[in-house]
Tab-separated table of C-alpha atoms in Angstrom:
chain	number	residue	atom	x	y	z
C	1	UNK	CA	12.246	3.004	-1.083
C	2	UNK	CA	9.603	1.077	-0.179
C	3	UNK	CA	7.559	0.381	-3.357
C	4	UNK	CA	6.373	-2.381	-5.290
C	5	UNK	CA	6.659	-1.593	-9.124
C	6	UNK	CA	5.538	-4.239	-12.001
C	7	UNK	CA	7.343	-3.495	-15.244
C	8	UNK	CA	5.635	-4.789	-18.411
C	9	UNK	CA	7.542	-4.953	-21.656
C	10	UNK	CA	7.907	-8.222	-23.982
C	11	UNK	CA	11.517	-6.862	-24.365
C	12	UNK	CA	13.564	-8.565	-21.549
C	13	UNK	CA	16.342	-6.247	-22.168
C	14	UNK	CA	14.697	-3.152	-21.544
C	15	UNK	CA	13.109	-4.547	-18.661
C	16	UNK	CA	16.691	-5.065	-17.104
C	17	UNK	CA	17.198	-1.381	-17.856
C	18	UNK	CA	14.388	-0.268	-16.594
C	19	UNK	CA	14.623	-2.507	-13.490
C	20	UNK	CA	18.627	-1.291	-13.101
C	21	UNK	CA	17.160	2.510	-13.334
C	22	UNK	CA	14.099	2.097	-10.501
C	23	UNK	CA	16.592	-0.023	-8.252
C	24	UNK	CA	18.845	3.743	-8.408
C	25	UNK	CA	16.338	5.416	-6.648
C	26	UNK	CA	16.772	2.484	-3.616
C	27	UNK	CA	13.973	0.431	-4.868
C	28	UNK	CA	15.011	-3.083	-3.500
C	29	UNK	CA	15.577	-5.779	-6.649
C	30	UNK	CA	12.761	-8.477	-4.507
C	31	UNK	CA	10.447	-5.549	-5.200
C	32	UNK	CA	10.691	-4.715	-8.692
C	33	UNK	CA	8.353	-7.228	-10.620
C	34	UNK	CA	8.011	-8.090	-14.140
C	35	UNK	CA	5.777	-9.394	-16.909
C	36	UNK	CA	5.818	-10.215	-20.946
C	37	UNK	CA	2.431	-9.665	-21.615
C	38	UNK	CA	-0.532	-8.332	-20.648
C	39	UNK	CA	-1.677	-11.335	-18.977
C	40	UNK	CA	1.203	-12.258	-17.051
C	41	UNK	CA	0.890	-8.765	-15.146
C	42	UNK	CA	-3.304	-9.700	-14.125
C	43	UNK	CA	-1.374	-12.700	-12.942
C	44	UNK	CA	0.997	-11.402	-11.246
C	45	UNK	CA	-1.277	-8.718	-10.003
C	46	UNK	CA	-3.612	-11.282	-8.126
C	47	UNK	CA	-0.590	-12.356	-6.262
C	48	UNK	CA	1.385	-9.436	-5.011
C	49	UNK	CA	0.127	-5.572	-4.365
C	50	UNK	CA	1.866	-3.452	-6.308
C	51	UNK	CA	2.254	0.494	-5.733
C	52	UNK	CA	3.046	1.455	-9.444
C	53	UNK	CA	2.821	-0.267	-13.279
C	54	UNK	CA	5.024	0.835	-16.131
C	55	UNK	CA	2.872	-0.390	-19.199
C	56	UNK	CA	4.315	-0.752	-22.610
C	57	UNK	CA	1.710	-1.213	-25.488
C	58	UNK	CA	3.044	-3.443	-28.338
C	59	UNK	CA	3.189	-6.764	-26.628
C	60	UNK	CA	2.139	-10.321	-27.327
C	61	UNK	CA	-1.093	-12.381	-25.840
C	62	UNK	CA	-2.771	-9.291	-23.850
C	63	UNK	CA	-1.415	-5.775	-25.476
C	64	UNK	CA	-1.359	-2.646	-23.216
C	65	UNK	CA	-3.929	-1.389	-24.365
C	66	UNK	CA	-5.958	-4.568	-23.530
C	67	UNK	CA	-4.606	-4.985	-20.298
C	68	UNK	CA	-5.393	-1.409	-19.687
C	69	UNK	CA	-9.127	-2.581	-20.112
C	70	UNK	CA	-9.424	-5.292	-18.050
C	71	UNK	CA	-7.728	-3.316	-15.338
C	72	UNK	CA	-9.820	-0.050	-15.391
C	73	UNK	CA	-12.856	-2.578	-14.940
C	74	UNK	CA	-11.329	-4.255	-11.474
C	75	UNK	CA	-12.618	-3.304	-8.250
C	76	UNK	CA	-8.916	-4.375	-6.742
C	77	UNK	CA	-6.598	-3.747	-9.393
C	78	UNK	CA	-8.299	-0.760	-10.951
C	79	UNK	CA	-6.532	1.969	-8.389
C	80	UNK	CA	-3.396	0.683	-9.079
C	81	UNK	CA	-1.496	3.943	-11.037
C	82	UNK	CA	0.200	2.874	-13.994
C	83	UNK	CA	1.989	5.083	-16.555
C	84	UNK	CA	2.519	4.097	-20.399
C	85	UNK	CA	6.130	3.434	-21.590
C	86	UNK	CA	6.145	2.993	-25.212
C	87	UNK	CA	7.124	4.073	-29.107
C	88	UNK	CA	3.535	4.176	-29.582
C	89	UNK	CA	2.951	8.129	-31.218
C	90	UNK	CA	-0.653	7.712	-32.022
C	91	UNK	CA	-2.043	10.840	-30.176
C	92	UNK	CA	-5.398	9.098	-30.056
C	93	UNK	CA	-4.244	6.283	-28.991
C	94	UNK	CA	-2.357	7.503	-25.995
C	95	UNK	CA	-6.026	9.440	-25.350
C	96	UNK	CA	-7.296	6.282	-24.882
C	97	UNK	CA	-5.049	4.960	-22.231
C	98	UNK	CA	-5.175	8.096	-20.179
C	99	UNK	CA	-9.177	7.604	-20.093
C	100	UNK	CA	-8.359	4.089	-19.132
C	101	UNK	CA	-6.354	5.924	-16.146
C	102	UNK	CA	-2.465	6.659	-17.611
C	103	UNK	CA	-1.121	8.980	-15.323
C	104	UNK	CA	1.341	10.040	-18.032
C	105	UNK	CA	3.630	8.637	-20.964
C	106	UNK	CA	7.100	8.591	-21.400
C	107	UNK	CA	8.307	7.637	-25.019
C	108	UNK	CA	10.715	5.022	-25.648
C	109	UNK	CA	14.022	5.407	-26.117
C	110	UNK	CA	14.115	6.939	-22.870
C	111	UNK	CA	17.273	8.490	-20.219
C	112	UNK	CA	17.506	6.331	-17.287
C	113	UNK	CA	17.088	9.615	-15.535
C	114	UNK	CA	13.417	10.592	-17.056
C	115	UNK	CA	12.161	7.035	-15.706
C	116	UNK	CA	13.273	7.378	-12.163
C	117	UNK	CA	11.939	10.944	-12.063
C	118	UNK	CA	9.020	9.556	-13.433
C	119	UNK	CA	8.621	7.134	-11.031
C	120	UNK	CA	9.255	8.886	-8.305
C	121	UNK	CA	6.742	11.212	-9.538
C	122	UNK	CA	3.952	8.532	-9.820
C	123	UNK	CA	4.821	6.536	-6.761
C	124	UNK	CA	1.618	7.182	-4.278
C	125	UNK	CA	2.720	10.034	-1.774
C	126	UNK	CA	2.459	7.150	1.300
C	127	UNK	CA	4.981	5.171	-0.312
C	128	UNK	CA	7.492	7.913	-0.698
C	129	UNK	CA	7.019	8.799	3.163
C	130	UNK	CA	8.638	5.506	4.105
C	131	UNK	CA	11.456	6.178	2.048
C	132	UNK	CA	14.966	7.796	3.165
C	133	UNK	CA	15.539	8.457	-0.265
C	134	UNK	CA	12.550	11.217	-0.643
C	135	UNK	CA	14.687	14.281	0.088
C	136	UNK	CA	16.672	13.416	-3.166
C	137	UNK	CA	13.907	13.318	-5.745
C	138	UNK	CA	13.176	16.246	-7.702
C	139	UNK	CA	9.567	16.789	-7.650
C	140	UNK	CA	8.891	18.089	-11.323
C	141	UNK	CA	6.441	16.768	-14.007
C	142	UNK	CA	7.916	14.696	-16.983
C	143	UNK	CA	7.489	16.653	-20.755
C	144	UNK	CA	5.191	13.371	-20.819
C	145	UNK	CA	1.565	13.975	-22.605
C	146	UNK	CA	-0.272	15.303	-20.143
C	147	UNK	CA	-4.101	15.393	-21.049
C	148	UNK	CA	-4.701	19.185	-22.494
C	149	UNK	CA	-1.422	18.091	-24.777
C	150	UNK	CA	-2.602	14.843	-26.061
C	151	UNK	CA	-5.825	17.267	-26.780
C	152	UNK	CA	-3.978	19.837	-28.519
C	153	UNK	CA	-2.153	17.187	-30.515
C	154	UNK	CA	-5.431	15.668	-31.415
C	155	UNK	CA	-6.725	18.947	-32.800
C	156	UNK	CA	-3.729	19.838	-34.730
C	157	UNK	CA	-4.165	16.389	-36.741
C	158	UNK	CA	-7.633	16.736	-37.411
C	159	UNK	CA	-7.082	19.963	-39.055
């Protein structure tokens, strides 16, 4: 598959997972990136295009969240789709990174499986073109928190 995807987790050992997972669906291990923080992904970022982010929330230095910010403000690194892989079950918050431009969620602890369909679902439809892999992936939405859910959960804990 030819994709560049930034995973960015303080956990190193769910990074491996995650990297083991995306490198299933014939991602090649040079282009499977990582960061720690928040701030090591802008850095990485101004050095190498990347197609796709996966964004955990709770992390040292720069948070998610944070980084989310910053991004959604970048005329370069502001169309880059990222999705939100976290434990985080704030409703509102996970609002708040979808208006900063989450294309979905998918909660932590995780199947290998729901990642790489994930993935595969976020990946930009160019990239998936180029790859020989494409007639393999399933085309179907994560459960994720799509907006009119994260809505719907919002309501129900306001009432």
């Amino acid at each position: 598959m030819n994709a560049n995807i930034l995973i960015v987790d303080d956990s190193a050992i769910l990074r491996k997972v995650m990297r083991k997972a995306i490198g299933q669906l014939g991602v090649q291990a040079e282009r499977i990136f990582e960061a720690g923080d928040g701030q090591q992904a802008l850095d990485l970022l101004a050095e190498q295009p990347i197609d796709l982010i996966l964004l955990d929330m709770h992390m040292p230095v720069m948070n998610g969240h944070e980084f989310a910010q910053i991004k959604a403000k970048d005329s370069v690194f502001g169309a880059i789709p990222f999705v939100v892989v976290s434990t985080e079950a704030n409703a509102m918050r996970l609002m708040e990174m979808v208006e900063l431009g989450a294309l979905g969620v998918l909660r932590k602890p995780f199947e290998p499986e729901d990642l790489r369909r994930m993935v595969a679902d976020y990946l930009p439809d160019e990239t998936l073109a180029a790859s020989s892999a494409q007639t393999e992936i399933v085309a179907e939405k994560l459960p994720g928190l799509e907006c009119e859910q994260l809505d719907a959960l919002i309501a129900n804990a306001l009432e």
